[in-house]
Short mmCIF file of C-alpha atoms and ligand atoms in Angstrom, two decimals:
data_model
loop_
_atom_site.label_atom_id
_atom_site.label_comp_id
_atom_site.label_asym_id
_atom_site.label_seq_id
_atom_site.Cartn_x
_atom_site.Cartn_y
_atom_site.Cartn_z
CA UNK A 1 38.46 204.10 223.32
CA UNK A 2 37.13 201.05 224.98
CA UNK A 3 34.44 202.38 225.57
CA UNK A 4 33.40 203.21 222.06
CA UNK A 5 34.77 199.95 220.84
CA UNK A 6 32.03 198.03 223.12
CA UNK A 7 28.82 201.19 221.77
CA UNK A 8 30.44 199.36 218.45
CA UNK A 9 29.93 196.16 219.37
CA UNK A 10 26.78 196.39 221.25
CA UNK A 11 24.79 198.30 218.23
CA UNK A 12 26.47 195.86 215.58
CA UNK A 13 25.01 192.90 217.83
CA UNK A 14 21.47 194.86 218.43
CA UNK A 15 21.25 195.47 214.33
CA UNK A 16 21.86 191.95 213.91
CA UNK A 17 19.30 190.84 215.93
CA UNK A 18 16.95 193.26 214.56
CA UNK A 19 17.60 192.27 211.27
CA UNK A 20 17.22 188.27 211.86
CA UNK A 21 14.10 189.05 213.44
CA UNK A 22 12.69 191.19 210.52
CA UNK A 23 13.61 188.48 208.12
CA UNK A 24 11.99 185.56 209.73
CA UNK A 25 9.01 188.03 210.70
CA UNK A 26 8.32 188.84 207.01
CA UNK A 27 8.63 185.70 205.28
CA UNK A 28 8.53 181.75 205.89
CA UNK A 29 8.59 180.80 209.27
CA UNK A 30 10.51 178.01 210.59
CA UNK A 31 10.36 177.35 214.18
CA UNK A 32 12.00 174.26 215.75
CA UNK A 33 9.77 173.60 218.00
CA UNK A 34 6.09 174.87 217.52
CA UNK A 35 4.49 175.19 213.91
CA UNK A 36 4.01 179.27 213.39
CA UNK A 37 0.46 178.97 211.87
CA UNK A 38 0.08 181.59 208.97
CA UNK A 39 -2.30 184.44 209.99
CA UNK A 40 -4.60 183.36 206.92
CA UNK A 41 -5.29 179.83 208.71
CA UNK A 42 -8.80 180.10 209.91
CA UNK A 43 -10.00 180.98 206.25
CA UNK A 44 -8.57 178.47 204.14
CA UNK A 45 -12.27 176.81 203.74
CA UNK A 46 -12.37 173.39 202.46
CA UNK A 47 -8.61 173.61 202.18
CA UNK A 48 -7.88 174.14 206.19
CA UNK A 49 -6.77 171.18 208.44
CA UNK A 50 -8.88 169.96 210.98
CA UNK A 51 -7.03 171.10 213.92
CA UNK A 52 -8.02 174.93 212.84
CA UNK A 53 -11.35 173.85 213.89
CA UNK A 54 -9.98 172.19 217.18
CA UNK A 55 -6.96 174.15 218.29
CA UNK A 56 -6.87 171.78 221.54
CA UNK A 57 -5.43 169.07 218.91
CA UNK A 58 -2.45 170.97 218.45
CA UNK A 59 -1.04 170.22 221.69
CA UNK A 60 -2.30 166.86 221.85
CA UNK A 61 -3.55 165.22 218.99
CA UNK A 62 -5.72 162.45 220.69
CA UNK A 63 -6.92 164.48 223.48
CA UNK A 64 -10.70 164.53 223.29
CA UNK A 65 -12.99 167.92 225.07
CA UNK A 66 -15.87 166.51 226.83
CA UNK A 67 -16.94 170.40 227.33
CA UNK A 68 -17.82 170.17 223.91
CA UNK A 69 -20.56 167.67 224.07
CA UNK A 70 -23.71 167.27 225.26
CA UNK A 71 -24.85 163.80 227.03
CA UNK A 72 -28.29 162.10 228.04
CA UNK A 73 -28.44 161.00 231.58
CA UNK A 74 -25.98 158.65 233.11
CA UNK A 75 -28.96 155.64 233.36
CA UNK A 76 -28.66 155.50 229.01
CA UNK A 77 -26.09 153.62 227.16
CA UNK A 78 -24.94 154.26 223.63
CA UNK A 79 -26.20 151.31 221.14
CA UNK A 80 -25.17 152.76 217.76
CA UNK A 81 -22.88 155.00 216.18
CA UNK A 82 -22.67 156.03 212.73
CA UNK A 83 -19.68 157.82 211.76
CA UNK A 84 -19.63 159.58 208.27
CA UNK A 85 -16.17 161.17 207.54
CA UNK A 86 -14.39 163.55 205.07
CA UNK A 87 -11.00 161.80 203.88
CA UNK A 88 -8.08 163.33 205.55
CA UNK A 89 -5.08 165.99 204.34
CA UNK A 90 -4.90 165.75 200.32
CA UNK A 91 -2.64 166.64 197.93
CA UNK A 92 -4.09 169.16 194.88
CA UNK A 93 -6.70 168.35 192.62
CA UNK A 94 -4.70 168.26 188.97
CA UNK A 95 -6.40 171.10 187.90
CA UNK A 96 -5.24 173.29 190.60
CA UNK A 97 -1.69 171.93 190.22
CA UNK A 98 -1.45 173.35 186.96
CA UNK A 99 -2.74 177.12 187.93
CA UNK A 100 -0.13 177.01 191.07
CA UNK A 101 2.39 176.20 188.45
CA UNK A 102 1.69 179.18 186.02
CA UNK A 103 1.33 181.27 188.87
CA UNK A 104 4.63 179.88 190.21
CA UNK A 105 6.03 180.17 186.66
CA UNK A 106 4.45 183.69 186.42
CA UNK A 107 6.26 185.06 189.79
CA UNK A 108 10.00 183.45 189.22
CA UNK A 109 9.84 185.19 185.75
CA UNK A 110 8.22 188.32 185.66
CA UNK A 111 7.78 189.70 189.68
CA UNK A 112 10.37 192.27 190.32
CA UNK A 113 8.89 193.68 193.88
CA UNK A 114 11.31 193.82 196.77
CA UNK A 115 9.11 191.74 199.42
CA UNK A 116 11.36 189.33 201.22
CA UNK A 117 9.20 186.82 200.53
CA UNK A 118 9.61 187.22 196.90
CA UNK A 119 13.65 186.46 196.90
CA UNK A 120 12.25 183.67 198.98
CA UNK A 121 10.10 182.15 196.45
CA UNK A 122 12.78 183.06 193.48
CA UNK A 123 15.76 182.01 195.20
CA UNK A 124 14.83 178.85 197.79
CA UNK A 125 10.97 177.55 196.83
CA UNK A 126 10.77 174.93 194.20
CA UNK A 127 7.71 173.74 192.78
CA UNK A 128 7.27 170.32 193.67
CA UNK A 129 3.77 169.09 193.34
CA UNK A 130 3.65 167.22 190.34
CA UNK A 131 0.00 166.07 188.25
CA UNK A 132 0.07 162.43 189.33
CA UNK A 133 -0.04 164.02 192.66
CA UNK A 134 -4.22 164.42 191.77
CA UNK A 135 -5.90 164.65 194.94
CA UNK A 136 -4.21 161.43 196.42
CA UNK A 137 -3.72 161.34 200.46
CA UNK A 138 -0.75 162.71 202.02
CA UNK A 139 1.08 161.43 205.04
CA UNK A 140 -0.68 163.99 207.05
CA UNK A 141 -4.13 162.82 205.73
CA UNK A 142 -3.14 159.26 207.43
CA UNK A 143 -2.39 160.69 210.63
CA UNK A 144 -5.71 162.56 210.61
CA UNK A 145 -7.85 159.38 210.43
CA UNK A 146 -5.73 157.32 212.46
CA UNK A 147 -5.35 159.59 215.16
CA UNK A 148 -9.42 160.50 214.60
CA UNK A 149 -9.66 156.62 215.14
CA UNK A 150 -8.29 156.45 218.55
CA UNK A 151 -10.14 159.67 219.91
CA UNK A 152 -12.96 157.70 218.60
CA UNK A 153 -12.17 154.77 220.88
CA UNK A 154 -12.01 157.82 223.65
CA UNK A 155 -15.42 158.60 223.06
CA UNK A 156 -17.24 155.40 222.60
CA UNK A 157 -15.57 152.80 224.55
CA UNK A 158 -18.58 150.44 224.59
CA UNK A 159 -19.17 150.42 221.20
CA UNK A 160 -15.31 150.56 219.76
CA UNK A 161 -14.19 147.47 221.38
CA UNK A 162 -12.45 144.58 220.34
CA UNK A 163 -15.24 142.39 220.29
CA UNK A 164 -17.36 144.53 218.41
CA UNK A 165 -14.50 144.37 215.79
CA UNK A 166 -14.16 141.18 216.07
CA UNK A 167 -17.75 140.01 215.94
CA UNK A 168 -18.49 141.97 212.96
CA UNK A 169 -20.32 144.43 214.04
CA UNK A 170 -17.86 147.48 213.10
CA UNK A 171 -18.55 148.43 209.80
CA UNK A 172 -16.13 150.30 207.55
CA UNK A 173 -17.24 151.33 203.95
CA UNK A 174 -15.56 153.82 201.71
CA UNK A 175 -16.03 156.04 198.25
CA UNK A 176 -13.69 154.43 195.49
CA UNK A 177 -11.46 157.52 194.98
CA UNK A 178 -8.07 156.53 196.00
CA UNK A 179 -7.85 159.55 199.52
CA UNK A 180 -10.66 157.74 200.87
CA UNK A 181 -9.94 153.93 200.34
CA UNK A 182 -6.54 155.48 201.93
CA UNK A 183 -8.16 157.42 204.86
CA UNK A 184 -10.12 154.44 205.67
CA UNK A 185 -7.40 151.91 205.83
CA UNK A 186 -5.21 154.36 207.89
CA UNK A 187 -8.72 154.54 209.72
CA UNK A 188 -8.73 150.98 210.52
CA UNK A 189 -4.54 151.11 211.70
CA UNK A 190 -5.87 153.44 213.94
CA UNK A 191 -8.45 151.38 215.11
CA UNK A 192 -6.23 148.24 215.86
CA UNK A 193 -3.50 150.44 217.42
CA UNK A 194 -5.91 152.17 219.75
CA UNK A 195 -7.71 148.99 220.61
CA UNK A 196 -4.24 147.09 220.99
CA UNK A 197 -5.26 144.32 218.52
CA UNK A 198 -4.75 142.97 215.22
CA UNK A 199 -8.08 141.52 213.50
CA UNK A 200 -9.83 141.07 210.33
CA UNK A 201 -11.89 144.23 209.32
CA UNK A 202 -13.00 144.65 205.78
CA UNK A 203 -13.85 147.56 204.07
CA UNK A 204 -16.82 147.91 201.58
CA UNK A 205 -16.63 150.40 198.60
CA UNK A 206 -19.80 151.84 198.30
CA UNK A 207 -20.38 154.87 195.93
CA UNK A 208 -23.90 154.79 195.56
CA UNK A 209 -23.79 156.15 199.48
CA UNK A 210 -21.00 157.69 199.53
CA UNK A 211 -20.59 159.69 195.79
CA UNK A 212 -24.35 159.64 195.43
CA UNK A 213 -23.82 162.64 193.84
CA UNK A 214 -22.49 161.13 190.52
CA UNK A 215 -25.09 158.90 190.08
CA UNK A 216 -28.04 160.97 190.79
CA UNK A 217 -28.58 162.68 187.11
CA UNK A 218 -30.54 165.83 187.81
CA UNK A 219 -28.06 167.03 190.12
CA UNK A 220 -25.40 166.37 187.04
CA UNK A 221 -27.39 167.61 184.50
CA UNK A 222 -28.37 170.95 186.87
CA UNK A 223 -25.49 171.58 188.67
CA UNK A 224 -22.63 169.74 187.51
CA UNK A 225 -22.85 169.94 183.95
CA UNK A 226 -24.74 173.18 183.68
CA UNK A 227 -22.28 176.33 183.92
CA UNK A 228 -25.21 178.88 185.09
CA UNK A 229 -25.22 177.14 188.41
CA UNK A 230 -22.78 178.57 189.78
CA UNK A 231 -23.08 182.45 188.13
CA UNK A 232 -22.61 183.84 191.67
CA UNK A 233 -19.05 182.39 191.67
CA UNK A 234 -18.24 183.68 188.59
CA UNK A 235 -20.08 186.86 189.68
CA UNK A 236 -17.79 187.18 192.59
CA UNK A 237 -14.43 186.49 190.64
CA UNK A 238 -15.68 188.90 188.66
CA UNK A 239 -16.58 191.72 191.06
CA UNK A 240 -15.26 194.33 192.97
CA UNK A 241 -13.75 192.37 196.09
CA UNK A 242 -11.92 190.08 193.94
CA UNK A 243 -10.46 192.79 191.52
CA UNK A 244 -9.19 194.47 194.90
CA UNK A 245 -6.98 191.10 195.54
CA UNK A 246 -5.72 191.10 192.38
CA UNK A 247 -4.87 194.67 192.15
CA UNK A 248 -3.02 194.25 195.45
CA UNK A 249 -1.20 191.03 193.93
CA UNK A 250 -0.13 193.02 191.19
CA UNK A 251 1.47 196.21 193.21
CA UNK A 252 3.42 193.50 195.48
CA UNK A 253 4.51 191.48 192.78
CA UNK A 254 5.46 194.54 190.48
CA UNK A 255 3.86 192.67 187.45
CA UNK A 256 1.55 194.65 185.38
CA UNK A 257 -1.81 194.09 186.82
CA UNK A 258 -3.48 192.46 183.33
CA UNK A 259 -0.83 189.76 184.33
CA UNK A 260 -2.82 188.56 187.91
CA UNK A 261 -6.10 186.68 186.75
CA UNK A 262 -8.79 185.07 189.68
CA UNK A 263 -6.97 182.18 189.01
CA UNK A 264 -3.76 183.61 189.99
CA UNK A 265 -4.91 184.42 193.47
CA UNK A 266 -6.64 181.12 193.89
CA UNK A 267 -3.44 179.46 192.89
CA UNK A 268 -1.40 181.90 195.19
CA UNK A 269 -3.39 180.88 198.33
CA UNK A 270 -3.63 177.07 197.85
CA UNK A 271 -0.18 177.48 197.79
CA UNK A 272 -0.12 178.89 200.90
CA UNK A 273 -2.60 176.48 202.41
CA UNK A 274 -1.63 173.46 200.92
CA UNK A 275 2.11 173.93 201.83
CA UNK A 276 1.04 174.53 205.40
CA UNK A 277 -1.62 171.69 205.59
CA UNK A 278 0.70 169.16 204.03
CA UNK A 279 4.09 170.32 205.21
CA UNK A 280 2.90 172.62 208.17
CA UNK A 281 5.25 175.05 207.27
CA UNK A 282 4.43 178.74 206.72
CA UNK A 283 4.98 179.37 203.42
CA UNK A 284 6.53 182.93 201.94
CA UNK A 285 3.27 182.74 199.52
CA UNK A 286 0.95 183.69 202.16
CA UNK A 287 2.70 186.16 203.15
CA UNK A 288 1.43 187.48 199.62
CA UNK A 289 -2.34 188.21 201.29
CA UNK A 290 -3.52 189.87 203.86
CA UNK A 291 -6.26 189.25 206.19
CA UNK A 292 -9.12 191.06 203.71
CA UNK A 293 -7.64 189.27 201.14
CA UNK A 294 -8.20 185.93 203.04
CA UNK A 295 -11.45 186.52 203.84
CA UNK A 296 -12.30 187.60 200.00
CA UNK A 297 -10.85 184.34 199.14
CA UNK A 298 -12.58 182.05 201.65
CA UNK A 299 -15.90 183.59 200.53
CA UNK A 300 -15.11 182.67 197.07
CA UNK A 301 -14.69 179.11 198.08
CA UNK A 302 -17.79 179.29 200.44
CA UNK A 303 -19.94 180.52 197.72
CA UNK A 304 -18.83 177.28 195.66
CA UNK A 305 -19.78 175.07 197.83
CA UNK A 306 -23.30 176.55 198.86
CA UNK A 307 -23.83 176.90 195.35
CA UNK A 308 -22.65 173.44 194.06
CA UNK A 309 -22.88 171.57 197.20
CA UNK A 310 -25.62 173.42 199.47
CA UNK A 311 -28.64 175.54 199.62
CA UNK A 312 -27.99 177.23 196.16
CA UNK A 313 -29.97 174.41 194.22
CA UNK A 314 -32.10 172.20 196.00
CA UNK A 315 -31.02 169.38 194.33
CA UNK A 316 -27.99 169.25 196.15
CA UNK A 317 -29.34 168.62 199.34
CA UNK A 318 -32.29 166.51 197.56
CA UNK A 319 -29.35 164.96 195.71
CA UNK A 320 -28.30 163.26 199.41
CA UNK A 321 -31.59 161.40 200.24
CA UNK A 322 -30.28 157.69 200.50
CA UNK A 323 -27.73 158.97 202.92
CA UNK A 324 -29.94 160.55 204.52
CA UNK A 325 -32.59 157.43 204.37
CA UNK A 326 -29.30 155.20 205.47
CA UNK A 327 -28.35 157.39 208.20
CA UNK A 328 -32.01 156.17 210.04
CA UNK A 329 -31.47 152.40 208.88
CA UNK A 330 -29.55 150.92 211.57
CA UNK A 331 -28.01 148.13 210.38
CA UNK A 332 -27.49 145.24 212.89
CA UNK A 333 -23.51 146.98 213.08
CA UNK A 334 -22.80 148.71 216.28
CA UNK A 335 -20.47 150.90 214.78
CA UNK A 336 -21.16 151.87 210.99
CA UNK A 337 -17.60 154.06 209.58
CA UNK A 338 -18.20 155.72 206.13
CA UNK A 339 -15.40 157.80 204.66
CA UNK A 340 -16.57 159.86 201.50
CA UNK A 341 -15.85 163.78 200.26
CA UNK A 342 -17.20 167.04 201.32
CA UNK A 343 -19.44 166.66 198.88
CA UNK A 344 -20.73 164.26 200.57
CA UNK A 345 -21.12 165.67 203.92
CA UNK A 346 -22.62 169.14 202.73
CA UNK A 347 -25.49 167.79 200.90
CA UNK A 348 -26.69 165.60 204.09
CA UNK A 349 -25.91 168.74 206.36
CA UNK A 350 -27.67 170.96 204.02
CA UNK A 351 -30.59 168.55 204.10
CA UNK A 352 -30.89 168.75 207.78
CA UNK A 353 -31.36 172.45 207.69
CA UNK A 354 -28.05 172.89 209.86
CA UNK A 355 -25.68 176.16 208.93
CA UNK A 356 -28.64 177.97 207.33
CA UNK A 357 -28.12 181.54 206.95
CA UNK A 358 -31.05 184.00 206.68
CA UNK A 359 -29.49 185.27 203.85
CA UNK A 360 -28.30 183.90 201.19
CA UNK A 361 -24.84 183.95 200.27
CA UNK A 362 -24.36 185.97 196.42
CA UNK A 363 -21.77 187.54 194.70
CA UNK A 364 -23.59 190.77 195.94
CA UNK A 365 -22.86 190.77 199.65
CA UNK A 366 -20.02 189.68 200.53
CA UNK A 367 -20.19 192.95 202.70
CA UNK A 368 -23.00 192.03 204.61
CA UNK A 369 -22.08 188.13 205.18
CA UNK A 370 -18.70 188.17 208.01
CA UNK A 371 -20.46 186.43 210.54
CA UNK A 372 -22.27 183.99 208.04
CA UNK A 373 -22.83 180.23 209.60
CA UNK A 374 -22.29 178.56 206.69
CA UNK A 375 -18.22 178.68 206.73
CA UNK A 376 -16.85 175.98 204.84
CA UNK A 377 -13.50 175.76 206.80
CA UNK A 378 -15.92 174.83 210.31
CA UNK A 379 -18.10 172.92 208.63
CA UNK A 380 -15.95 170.27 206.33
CA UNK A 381 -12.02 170.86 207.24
CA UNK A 382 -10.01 167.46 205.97
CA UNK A 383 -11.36 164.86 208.02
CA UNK A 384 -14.74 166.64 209.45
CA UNK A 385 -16.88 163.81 210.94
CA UNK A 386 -20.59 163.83 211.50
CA UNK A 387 -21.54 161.99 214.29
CA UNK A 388 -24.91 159.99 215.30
CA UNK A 389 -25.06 158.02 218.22
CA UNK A 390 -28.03 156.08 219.51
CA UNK A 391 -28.49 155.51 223.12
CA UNK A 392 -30.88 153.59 225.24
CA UNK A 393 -32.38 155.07 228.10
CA UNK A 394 -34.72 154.32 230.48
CA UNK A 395 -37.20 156.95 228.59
CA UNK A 396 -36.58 155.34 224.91
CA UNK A 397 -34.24 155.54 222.11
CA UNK A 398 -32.22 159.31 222.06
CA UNK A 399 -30.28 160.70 219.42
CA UNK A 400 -27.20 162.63 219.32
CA UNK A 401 -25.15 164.70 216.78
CA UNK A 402 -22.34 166.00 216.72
CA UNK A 403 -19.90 167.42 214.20
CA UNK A 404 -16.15 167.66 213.87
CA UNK A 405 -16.45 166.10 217.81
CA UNK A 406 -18.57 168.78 219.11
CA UNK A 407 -22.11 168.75 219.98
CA UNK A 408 -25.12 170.00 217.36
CA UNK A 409 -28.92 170.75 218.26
CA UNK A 410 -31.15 169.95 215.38
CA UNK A 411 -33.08 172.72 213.88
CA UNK A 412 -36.77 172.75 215.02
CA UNK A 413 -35.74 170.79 218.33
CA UNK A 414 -34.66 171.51 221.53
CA UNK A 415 -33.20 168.96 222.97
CA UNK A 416 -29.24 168.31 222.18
CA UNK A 417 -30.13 164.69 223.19
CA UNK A 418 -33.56 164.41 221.57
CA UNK A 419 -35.81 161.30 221.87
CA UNK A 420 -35.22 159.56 218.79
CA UNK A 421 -38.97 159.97 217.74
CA UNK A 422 -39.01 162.95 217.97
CA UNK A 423 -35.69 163.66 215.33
CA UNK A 424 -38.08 160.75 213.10
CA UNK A 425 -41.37 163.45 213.82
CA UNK A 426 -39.31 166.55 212.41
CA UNK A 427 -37.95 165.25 209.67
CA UNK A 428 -41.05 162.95 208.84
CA UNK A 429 -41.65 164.16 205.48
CA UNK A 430 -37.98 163.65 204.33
CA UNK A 431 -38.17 159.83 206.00
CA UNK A 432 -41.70 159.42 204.14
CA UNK A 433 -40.49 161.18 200.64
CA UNK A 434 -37.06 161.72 199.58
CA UNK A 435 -36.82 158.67 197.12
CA UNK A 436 -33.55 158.82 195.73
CA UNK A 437 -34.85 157.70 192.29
CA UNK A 438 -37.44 160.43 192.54
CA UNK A 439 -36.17 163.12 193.51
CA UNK A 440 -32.92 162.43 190.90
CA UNK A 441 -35.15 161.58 187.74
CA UNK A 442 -34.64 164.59 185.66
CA UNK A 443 -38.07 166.07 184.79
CA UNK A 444 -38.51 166.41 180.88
CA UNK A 445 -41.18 168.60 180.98
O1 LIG B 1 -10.93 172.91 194.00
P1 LIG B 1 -10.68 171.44 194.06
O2 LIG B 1 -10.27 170.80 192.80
O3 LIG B 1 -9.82 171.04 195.20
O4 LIG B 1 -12.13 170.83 194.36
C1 LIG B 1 -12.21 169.44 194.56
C2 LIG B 1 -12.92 169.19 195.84
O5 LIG B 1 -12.18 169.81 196.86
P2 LIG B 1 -12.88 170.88 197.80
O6 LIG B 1 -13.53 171.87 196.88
O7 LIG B 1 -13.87 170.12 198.62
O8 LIG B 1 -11.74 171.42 198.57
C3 LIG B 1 -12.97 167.71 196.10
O9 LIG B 1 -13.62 167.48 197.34
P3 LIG B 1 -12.81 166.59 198.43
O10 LIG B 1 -13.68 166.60 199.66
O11 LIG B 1 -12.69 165.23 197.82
O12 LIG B 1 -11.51 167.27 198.65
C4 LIG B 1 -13.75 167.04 194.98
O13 LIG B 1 -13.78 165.64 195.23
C5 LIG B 1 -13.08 167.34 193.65
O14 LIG B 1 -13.87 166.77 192.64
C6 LIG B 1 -12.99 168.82 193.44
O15 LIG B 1 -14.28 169.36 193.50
P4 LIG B 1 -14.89 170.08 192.21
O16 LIG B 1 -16.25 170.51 192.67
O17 LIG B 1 -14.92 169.02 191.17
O18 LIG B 1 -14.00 171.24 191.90
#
């Protein structure tokens, strides 16, 4: 009798761990200690935090990976830096506030499937983003630039110093829109906390340099304003791979499959990113996609940015030339700190011939394009940085560039720490042409 009453107990106990463990394995993960990243992470594109891009961050936020960049000899000092930066962690644009709501709206009312995470989403998730929400920085969009801010200090120690600040010659300028004025003044908190000091440190709002792209009116007229730009995203929302991930939607949610639109599975997964990136929790919506389906939605957002933003039209990357021009004008700063969008760091990137696949990326091959460099999640995460330092060395000026804190070779050179002429010799006919006013005056012929 005792026997069986303790085979009882021991198989009651062993389905009730079993069970626990199923639940939290199928649906929102809570963990006390460590953040359960959702499988889906590393293809959340523009959408994906920073620390996707450097894991080592997770453990320690300020550590910085020398491993990861390249250095001229020990007889040069650095002289310059200029630091252009992607705001940090955002809340939704409005627009996709209001699909995540009808899609919300759309699986409280109509999905019947019997996925755990569904009783999840009906019974404990509330929508909470709300439209004045509109792209504005989040908490964790503050941490990113003031922690970026003190790694900063890490890496340039001669040229983030309090006399520098103090002297004036660490320069902080912004784009107007409300996540970068934000980033950069949680920038600058970082900046005093790291350096131990409180000081005077303005910031300049400068759009011309840092939203260039609004002001320069082919690439409005072209791209922005002109629909048939970006056919190959349409194309793709359109095709096969997309249909697939809406189809799939449709069998998990048990809604009838008309019901599931592209903009139902767009809204679906910047749920799931979104609620990670700004709350770091794993959401029950991601568990609505699985890894194809991730990748067929980070293409999606790839293809509109190397469509709207990159090689698709070269007006984008044209549409960047007084960055570009600024980015060789050294003022008489020692440390120049611009904070602007993606689109403002794709452009310039795109203009330097860096992530340039062979192939163009179309609505036609997706297939053919997995281990594409131009990945929009590595490239501009929230808070990517492009890097270029200056340093003196007993040879001349050299150059180096790195991005998102890791080392990048220019295309056509060798050298990771190039002489500075030679960077101004390969790119001669961009520092010679490339008139903003030029190159943006829309051609009426
Ligand atoms: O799809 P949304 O509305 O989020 O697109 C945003 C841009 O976000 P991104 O596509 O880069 O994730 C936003 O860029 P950000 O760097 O500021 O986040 C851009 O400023 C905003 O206008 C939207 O771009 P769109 O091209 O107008 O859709």
């Amino acid at each position: 009798m005792v026997k069986q009453v303790v085979t009882t107990i021991c198989f009651v106990l062993f389905h009730c761990i079993i069970s626990y463990w199923a639940f939290t394995s199928s649906c929102s993960i809570h963990s006390s200690t460590k953040i359960i990243i959702p499988a889906v992470a590393r293809y959340f594109g523009t959408k994906g935090r920073y620390e996707e891009v450097n894991a080592y961050l997770i453990d320690d936020i300020l550590a910085i990976n020398n491993s990861l960049v390249t250095l001229p000899s020990s007889k040069c000092s650095e002289i310059h830096l200029t630091a252009i930066i992607r705001h940090g962690t955002r809340y939704p644009t409005i627009k996709n506030i209001q699909k995540m709501r009808e899609f919300y709206d759309l699986v409280v009312r109509d999905a019947t499937g019997n996925l755990n995470c569904l009783s999840e989403i009906k019974s404990q998730w509330k929508m909470w983003y709300t439209d004045d929400m509109d792209g504005r920085l989040v908490d964790k969009g503050r941490e990113d630039h003031r922690h970026l801010a003190q790694r900063l200090i890490k890496w340039f120690p001669s040229l983030l110093t309090e006399e520098n600040v103090r002297h004036g010659r660490v320069k902080l300028i912004t784009s107007s829109k409300h996540r970068c004025v934000n980033s950069t003044i949680a920038f600058r908190e970082g900046l005093m906390e790291g350096l131990r000091i409180e000081a005077e440190l303005e910031l300049a709002v400068n759009d011309a340099l840092m939203r260039y792209f609004d002001q320069c009116e082919r690439f409005v007229k072209e791209v922005e304003n002109n629909k048939s730009a970006l056919q190959e995203v349409k194309s793709f929302n359109e095709g096969p791979e997309m249909k697939r991930v809406m189809e799939k939607m449709a069998d998990r949610l048990v809604v009838p499959f008309a019901s599931i639109t592209d903009d139902s599975v767009e809204a679906g997964f910047f749920l799931c990113a979104y609620e990670f990136a700004i709350q770091e929790l794993n959401p029950p919506w991601c568990q609505l996609f699985d890894e194809v389906d991730a990748q067929v939605m980070e293409y999606a957002g790839d293809l509109k940015q190397y469509w709207k933003r990159s090689y698709g039209h070269e007006i984008n990357s044209k549409s960047s030339c007084i960055l570009f021009h600024d980015l060789f004008h050294h003022h008489c700063a020692a440390v120049t700190v611009q904070v602007g969008h993606a689109e403002t760091l794709l452009p310039l990137l795109t203009l330097l011939d860096l992530f340039k696949d062979d192939i163009p990326l179309s609505s036609t091959n997706f297939a053919t394009q997995h281990n594409r460099i131009f990945r929009s999640g590595k490239i501009v995460p929230y808070a990517a940085n492009l890097l270029v330092v200056l340093y003196k060395c007993p040879e001349g000026i050299r150059m180096g560039v790195r991005l998102n804190e890791k080392s990048l070779t220019l295309p056509g050179l060798t050298d990771p720490v190039p002489m500075y002429e030679d960077v101004k010799k390969r790119y001669r006919a961009l520092l010679e042409g490339c008139d903003q006013e030029t190159v943006c005056k829309i051609n009426n012929s």
